[in-house]
CSV table of C-alpha atoms and ligand atoms in Angstrom, one decimal:
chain,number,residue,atom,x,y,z
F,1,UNK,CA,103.6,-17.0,34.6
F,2,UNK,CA,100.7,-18.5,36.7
F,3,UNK,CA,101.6,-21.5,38.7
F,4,UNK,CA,98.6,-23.6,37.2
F,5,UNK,CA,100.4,-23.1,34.2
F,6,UNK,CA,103.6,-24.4,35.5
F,7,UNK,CA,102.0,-27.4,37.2
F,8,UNK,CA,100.6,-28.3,33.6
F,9,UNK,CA,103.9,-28.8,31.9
F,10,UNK,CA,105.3,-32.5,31.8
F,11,UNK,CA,108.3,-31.7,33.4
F,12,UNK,CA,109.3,-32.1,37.3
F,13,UNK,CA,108.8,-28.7,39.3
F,14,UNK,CA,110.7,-28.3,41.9
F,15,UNK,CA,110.2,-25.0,43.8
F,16,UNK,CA,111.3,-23.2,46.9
F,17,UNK,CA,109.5,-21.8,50.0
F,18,UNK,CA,111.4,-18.6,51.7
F,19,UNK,CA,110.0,-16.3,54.7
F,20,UNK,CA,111.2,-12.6,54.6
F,21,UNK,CA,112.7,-10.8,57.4
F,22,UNK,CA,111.1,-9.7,60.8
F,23,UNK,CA,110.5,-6.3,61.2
F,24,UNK,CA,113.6,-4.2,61.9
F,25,UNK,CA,116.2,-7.1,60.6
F,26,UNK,CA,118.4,-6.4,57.9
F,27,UNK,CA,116.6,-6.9,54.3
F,28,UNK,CA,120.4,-7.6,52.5
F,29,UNK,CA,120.8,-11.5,54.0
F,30,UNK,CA,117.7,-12.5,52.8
F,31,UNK,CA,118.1,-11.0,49.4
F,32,UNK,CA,121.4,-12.4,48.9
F,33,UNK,CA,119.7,-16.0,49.9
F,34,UNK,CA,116.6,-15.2,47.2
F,35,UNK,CA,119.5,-14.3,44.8
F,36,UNK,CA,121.5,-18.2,45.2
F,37,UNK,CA,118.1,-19.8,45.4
F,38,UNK,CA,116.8,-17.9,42.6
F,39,UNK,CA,120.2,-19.1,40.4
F,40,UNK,CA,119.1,-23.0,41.3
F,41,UNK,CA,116.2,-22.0,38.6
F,42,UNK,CA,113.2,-23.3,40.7
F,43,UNK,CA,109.9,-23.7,39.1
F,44,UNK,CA,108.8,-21.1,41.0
F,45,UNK,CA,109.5,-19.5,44.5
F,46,UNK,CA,106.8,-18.4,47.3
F,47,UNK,CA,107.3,-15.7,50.4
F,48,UNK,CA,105.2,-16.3,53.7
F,49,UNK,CA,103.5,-13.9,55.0
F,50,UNK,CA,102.9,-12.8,59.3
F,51,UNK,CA,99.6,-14.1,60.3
F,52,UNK,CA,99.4,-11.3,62.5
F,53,UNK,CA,100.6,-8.3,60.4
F,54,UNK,CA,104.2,-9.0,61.1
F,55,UNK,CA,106.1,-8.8,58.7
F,56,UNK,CA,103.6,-8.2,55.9
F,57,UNK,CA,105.8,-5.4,53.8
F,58,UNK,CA,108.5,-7.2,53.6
F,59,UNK,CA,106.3,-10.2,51.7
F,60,UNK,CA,106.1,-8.5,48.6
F,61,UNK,CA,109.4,-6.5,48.5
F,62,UNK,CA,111.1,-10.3,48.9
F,63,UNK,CA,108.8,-11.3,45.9
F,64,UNK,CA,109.4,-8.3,43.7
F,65,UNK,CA,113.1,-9.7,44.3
F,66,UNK,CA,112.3,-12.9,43.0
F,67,UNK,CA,110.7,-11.6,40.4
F,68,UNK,CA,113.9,-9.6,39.7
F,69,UNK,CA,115.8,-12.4,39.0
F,70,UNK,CA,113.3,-13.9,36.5
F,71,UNK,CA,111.7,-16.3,38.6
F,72,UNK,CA,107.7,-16.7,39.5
F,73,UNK,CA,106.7,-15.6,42.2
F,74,UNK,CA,104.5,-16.9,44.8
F,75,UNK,CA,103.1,-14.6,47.3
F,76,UNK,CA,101.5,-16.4,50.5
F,77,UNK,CA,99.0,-14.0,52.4
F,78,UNK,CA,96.5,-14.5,55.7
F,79,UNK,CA,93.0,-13.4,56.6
F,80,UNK,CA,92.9,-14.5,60.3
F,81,UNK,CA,93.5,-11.5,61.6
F,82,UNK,CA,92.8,-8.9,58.7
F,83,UNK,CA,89.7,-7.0,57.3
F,84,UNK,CA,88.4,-7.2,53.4
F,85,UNK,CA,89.4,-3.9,53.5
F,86,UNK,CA,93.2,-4.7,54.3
F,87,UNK,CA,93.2,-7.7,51.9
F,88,UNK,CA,91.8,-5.4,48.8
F,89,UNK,CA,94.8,-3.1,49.3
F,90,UNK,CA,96.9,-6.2,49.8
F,91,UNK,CA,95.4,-7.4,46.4
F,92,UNK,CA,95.9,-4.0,45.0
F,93,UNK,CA,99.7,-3.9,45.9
F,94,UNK,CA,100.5,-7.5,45.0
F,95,UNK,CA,98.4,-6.8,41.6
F,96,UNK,CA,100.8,-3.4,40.8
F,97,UNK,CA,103.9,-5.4,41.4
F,98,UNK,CA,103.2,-8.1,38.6
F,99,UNK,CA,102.6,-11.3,41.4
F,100,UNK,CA,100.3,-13.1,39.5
F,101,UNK,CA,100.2,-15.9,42.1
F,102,UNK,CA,98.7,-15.9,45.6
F,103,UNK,CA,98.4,-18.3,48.3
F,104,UNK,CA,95.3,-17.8,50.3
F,105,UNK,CA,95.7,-18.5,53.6
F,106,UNK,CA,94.0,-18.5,56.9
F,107,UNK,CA,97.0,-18.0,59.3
F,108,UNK,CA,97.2,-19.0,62.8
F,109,UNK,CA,95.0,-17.8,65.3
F,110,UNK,CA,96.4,-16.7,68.5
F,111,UNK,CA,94.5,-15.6,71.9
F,112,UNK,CA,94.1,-11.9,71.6
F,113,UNK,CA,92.7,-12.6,67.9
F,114,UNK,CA,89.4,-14.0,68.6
F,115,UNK,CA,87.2,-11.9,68.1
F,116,UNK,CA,89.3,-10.2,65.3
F,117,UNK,CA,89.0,-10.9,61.6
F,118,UNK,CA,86.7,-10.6,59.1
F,119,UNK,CA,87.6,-14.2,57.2
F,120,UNK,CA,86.8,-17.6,59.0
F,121,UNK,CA,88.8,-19.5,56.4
F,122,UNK,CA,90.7,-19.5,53.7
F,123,UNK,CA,88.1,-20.7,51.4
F,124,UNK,CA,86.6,-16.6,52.1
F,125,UNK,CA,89.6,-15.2,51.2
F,126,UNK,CA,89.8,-17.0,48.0
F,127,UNK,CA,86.6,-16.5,46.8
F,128,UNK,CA,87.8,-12.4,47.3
F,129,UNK,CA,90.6,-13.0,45.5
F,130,UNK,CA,88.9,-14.8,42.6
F,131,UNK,CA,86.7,-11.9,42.4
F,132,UNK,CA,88.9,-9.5,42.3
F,133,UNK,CA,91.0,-11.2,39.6
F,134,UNK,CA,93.4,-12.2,37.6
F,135,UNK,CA,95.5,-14.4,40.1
F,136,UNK,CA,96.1,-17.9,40.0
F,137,UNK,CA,95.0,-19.1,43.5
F,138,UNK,CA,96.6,-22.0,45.6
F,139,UNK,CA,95.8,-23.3,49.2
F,140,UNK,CA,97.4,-25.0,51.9
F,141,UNK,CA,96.7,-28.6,52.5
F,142,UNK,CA,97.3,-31.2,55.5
F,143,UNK,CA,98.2,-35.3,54.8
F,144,UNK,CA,98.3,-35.7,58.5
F,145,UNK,CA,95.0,-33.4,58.7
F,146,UNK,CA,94.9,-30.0,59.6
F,147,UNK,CA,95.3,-29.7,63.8
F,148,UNK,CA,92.2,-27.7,64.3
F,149,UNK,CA,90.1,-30.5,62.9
F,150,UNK,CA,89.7,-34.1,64.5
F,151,UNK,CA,88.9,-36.4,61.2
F,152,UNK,CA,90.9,-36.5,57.8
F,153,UNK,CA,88.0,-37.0,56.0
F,154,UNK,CA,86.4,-33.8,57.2
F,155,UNK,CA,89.6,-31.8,57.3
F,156,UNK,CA,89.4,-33.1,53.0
F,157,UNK,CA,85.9,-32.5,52.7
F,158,UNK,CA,86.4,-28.6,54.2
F,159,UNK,CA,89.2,-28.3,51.6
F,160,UNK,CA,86.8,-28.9,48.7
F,161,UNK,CA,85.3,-25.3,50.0
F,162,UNK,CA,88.5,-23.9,49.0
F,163,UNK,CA,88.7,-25.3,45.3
F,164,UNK,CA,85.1,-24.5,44.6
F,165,UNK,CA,86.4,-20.6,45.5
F,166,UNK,CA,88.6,-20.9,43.0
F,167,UNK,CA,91.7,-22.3,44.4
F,168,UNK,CA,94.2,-24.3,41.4
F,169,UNK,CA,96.4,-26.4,43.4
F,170,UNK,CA,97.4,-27.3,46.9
F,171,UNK,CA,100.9,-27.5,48.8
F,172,UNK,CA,101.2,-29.8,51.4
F,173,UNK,CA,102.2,-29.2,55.1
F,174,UNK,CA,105.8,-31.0,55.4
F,175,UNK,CA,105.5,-34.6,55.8
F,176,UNK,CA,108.9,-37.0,56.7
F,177,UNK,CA,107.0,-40.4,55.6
F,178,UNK,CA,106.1,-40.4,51.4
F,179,UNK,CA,103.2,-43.5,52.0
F,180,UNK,CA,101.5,-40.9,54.5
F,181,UNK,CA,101.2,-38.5,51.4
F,182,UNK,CA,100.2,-41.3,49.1
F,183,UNK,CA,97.2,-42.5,51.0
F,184,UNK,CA,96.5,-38.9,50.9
F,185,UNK,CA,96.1,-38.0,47.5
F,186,UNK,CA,94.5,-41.6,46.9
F,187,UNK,CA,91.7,-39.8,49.9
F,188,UNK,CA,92.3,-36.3,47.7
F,189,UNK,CA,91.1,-37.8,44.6
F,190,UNK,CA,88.1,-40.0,46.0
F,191,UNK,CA,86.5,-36.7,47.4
F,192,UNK,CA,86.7,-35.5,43.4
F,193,UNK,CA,89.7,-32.8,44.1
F,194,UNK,CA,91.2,-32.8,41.4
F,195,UNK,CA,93.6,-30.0,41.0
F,196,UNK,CA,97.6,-30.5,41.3
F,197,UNK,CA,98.8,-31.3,44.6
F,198,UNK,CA,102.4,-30.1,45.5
F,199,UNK,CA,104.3,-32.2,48.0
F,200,UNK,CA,106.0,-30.3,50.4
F,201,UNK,CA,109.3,-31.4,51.9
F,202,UNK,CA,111.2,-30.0,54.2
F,203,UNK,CA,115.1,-31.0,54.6
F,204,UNK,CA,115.9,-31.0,58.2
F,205,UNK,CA,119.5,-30.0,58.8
F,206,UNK,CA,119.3,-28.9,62.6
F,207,UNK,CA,118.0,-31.6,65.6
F,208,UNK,CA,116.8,-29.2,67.4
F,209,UNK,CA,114.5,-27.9,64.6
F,210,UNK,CA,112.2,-31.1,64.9
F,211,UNK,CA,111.6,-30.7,68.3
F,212,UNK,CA,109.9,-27.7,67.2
F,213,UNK,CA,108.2,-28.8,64.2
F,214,UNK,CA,106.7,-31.9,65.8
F,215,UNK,CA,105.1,-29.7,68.5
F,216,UNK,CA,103.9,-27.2,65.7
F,217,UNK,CA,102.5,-29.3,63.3
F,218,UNK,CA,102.3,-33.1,64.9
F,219,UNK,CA,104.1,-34.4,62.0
F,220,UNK,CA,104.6,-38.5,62.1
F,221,UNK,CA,108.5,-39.2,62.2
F,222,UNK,CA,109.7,-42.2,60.7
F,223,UNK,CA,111.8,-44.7,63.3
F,224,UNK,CA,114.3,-44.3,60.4
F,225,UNK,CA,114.2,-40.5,60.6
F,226,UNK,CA,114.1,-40.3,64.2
F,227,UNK,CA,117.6,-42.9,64.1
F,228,UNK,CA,119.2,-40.2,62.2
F,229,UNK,CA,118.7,-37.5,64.5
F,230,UNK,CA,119.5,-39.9,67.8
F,231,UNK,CA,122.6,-40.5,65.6
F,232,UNK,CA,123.6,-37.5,64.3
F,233,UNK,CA,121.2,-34.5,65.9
F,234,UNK,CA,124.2,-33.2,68.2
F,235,UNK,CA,127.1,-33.0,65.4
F,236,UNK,CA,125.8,-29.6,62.9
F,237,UNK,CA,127.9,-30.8,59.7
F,238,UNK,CA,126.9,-34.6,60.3
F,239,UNK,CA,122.9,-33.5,61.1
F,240,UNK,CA,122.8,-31.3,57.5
F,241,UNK,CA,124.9,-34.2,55.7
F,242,UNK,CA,121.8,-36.0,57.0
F,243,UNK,CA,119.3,-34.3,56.7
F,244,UNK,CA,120.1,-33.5,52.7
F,245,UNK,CA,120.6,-37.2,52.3
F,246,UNK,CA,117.4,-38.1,53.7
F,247,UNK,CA,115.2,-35.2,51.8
F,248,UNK,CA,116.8,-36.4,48.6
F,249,UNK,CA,115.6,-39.4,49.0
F,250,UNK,CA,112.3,-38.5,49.9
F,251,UNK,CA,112.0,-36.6,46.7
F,252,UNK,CA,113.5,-39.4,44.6
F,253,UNK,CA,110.8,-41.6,45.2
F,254,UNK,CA,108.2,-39.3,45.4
F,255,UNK,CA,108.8,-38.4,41.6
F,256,UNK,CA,109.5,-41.8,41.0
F,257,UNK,CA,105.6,-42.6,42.3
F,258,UNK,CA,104.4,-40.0,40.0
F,259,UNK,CA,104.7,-36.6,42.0
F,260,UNK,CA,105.5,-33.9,39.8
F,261,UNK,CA,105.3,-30.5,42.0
F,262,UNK,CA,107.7,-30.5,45.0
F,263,UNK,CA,107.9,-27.6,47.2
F,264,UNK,CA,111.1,-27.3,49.3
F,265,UNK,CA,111.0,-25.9,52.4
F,266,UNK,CA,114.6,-24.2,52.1
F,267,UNK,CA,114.3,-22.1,55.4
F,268,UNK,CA,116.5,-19.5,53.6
F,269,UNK,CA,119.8,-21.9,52.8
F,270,UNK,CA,120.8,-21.3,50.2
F,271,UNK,CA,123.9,-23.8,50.4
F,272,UNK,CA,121.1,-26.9,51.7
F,273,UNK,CA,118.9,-26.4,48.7
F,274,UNK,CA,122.0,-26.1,46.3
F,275,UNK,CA,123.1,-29.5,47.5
F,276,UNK,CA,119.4,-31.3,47.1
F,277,UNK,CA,119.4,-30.1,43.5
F,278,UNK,CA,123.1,-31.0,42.6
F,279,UNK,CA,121.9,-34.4,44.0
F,280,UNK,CA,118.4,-34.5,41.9
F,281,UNK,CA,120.0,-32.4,39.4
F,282,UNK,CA,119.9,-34.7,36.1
F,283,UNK,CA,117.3,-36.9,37.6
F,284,UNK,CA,114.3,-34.4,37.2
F,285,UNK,CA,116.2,-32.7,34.4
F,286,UNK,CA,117.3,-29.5,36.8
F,287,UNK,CA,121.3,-29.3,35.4
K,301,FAD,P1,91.7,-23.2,56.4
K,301,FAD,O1,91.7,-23.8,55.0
K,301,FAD,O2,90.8,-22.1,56.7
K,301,FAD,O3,91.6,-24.4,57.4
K,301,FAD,C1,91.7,-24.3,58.8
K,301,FAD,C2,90.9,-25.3,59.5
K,301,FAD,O4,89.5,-24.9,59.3
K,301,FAD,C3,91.1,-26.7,59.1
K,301,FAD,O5,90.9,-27.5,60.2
K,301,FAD,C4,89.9,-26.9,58.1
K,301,FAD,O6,89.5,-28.3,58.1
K,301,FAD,C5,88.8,-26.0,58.7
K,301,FAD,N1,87.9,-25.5,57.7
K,301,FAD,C6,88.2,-24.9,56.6
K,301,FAD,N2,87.1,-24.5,55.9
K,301,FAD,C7,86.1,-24.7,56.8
K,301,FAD,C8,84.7,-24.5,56.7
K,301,FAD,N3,84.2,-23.9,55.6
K,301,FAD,N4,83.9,-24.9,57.7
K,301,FAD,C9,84.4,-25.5,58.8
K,301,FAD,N5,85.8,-25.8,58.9
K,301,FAD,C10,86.6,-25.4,57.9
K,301,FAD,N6,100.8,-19.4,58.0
K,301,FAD,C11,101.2,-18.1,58.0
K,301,FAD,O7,100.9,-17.4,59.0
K,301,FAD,N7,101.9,-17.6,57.0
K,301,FAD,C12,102.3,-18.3,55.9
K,301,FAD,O8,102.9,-17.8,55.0
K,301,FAD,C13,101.9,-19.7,55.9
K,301,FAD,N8,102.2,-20.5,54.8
K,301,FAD,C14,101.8,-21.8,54.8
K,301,FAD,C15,102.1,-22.6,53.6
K,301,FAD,C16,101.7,-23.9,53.6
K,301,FAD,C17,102.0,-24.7,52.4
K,301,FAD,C18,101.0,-24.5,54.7
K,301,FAD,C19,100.6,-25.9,54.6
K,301,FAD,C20,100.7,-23.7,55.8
K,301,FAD,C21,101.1,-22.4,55.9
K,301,FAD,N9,100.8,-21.6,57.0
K,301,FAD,C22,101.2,-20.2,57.0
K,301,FAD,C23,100.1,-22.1,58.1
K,301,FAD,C24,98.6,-21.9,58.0
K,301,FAD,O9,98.2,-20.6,58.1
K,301,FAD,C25,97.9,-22.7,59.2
K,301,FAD,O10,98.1,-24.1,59.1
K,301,FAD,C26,96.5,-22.3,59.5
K,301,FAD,O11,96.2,-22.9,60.8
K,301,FAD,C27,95.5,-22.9,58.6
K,301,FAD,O12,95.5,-22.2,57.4
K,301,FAD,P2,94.6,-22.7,56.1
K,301,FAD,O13,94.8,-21.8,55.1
K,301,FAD,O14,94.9,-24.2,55.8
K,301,FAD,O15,93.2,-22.6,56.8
């Protein structure tokens, strides 16, 4: 089923976000996480794809598994470093396979990239993928703006490129603080975006994971997030008690503000999004 389809129903979506394995790791562990995911019955799931050409194969044959165990699929892929030649096959293979959703993404550039690539953005590669057809086509999106670009207003204003490609909803970058997303979408809907927006949220259950995330993506943490790490970063069973706790939470009031489409950001655990959904479970109507 197409995700604009999904997003359209009255109903709370909650979905899942996993990455397949790196090149030469074992396919089985991932599987076997897409299988206990899949059984939570998620809205829909997506796969990431390498930026670089990593692990590209792997994208699909982890969303032909979801698709195996009757869930939608959601199939991320980049442009930064790739040619319209490479993305038609891509397009080709995802098409054959029964994906029927697509995340069009730019990817990260890295040094030796530069003067690779025959996308600038991710607004190009949608506007190939709407004319090749027959997908529904997301985007990425940024509440604390995108890092390459120094205003939120431009950083929103360069998104509407990608909806007038074609592009259906959004997913958010992870974001720890719910009013940061609010004032968002207020600044979303001003710039006359109007397509879903799905909030994504990402439970941390590791303190040294936010060390990295913060340097990746710059993301604001809460004094009240940042007390529970202090307090319970060094202890693993404490942190993930934690760090469910506090992602339930942030979901709770998200939906209670009105935000139907919530994308977890389950990292492949199976056992951490189990937990968030027994929690939510008769809340949004998930048991
Ligand atoms: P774009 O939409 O092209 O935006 C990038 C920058 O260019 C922004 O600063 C924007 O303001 C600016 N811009 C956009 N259009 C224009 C224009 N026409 N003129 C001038 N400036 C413009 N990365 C991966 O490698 N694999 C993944 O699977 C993956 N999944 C992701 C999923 C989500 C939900 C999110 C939020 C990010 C994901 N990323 C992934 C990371 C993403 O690839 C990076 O954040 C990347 O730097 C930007 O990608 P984009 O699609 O948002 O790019």
């Amino acid at each position: 089923m197409k995700i604009s389809e999904i997003l359209r129903r009255k109903r709370v979506s909650l979905s899942f976000e996993v990455f397949p394995p790196k090149k030469d790791a074992p396919f089985a562990p991932v599987a076997e996480a897409v299988r206990r995911l899949c059984a939570a019955k998620p809205a829909f799931m997506s796969v990431t794809y390498g930026a670089g050409g990593g692990a590209n194969v792997n994208t699909l044959a982890v969303a032909e598994e979801v698709l195996a165990h009757g869930v939608d699929a959601l199939a991320h892929l980049t442009c930064v470093a790739s040619s319209r030649e490479k993305i038609a096959g891509e397009l080709a293979r995802f098409h054959n396979a029964g994906i029927e959703n697509i995340l069009a993404l730019r990817g990260d550039r890295t040094d030796e990239m530069k003067e690779s690539g025959e996308y600038g953005h991710a607004s190009d590669l949608a506007t190939d993928i709407a004319s090749h057809g027959g997908f529904c086509i997301g985007g990425a999106c940024y509440p604390e703006c995108h890092p390459d670009c120094a205003h939120l207003a431009d950083d929103i204003a360069n998104l509407k490129y990608k909806v007038d490609a074609g592009v259906e909803f959004l997913v958010t970058q992870m974001f720890f603080d719910n009013n940061i997303f609010y004032r968002y979408l207020a600044k979303v809907r001003e710039a006359g975006i109007g397509i879903p927006v799905v909030a994504g949220v990402m439970p941390v259950t590791n303190g040294r994971q936010i060390a990295r995330i913060v340097k990746l993506s710059g993301t604001y943490l809460p004094s009240r997030f940042k007390a529970i790490i202090d307090r319970f970063g060094d202890d693993p069973a404490q942190m993930a008690a934690a760090g469910i706790a506090y992602a339930t939470e942030q979901i709770i009031d998200l939906v209670a503000n009105g935000v139907n489409a919530i994308h977890l950001y389950t990292m492949n655990k199976p056992a951490i999004a189990e937990a968030i959904v027994r929690n939510l479970g008769s809340i949004i109507g998930m048991d």
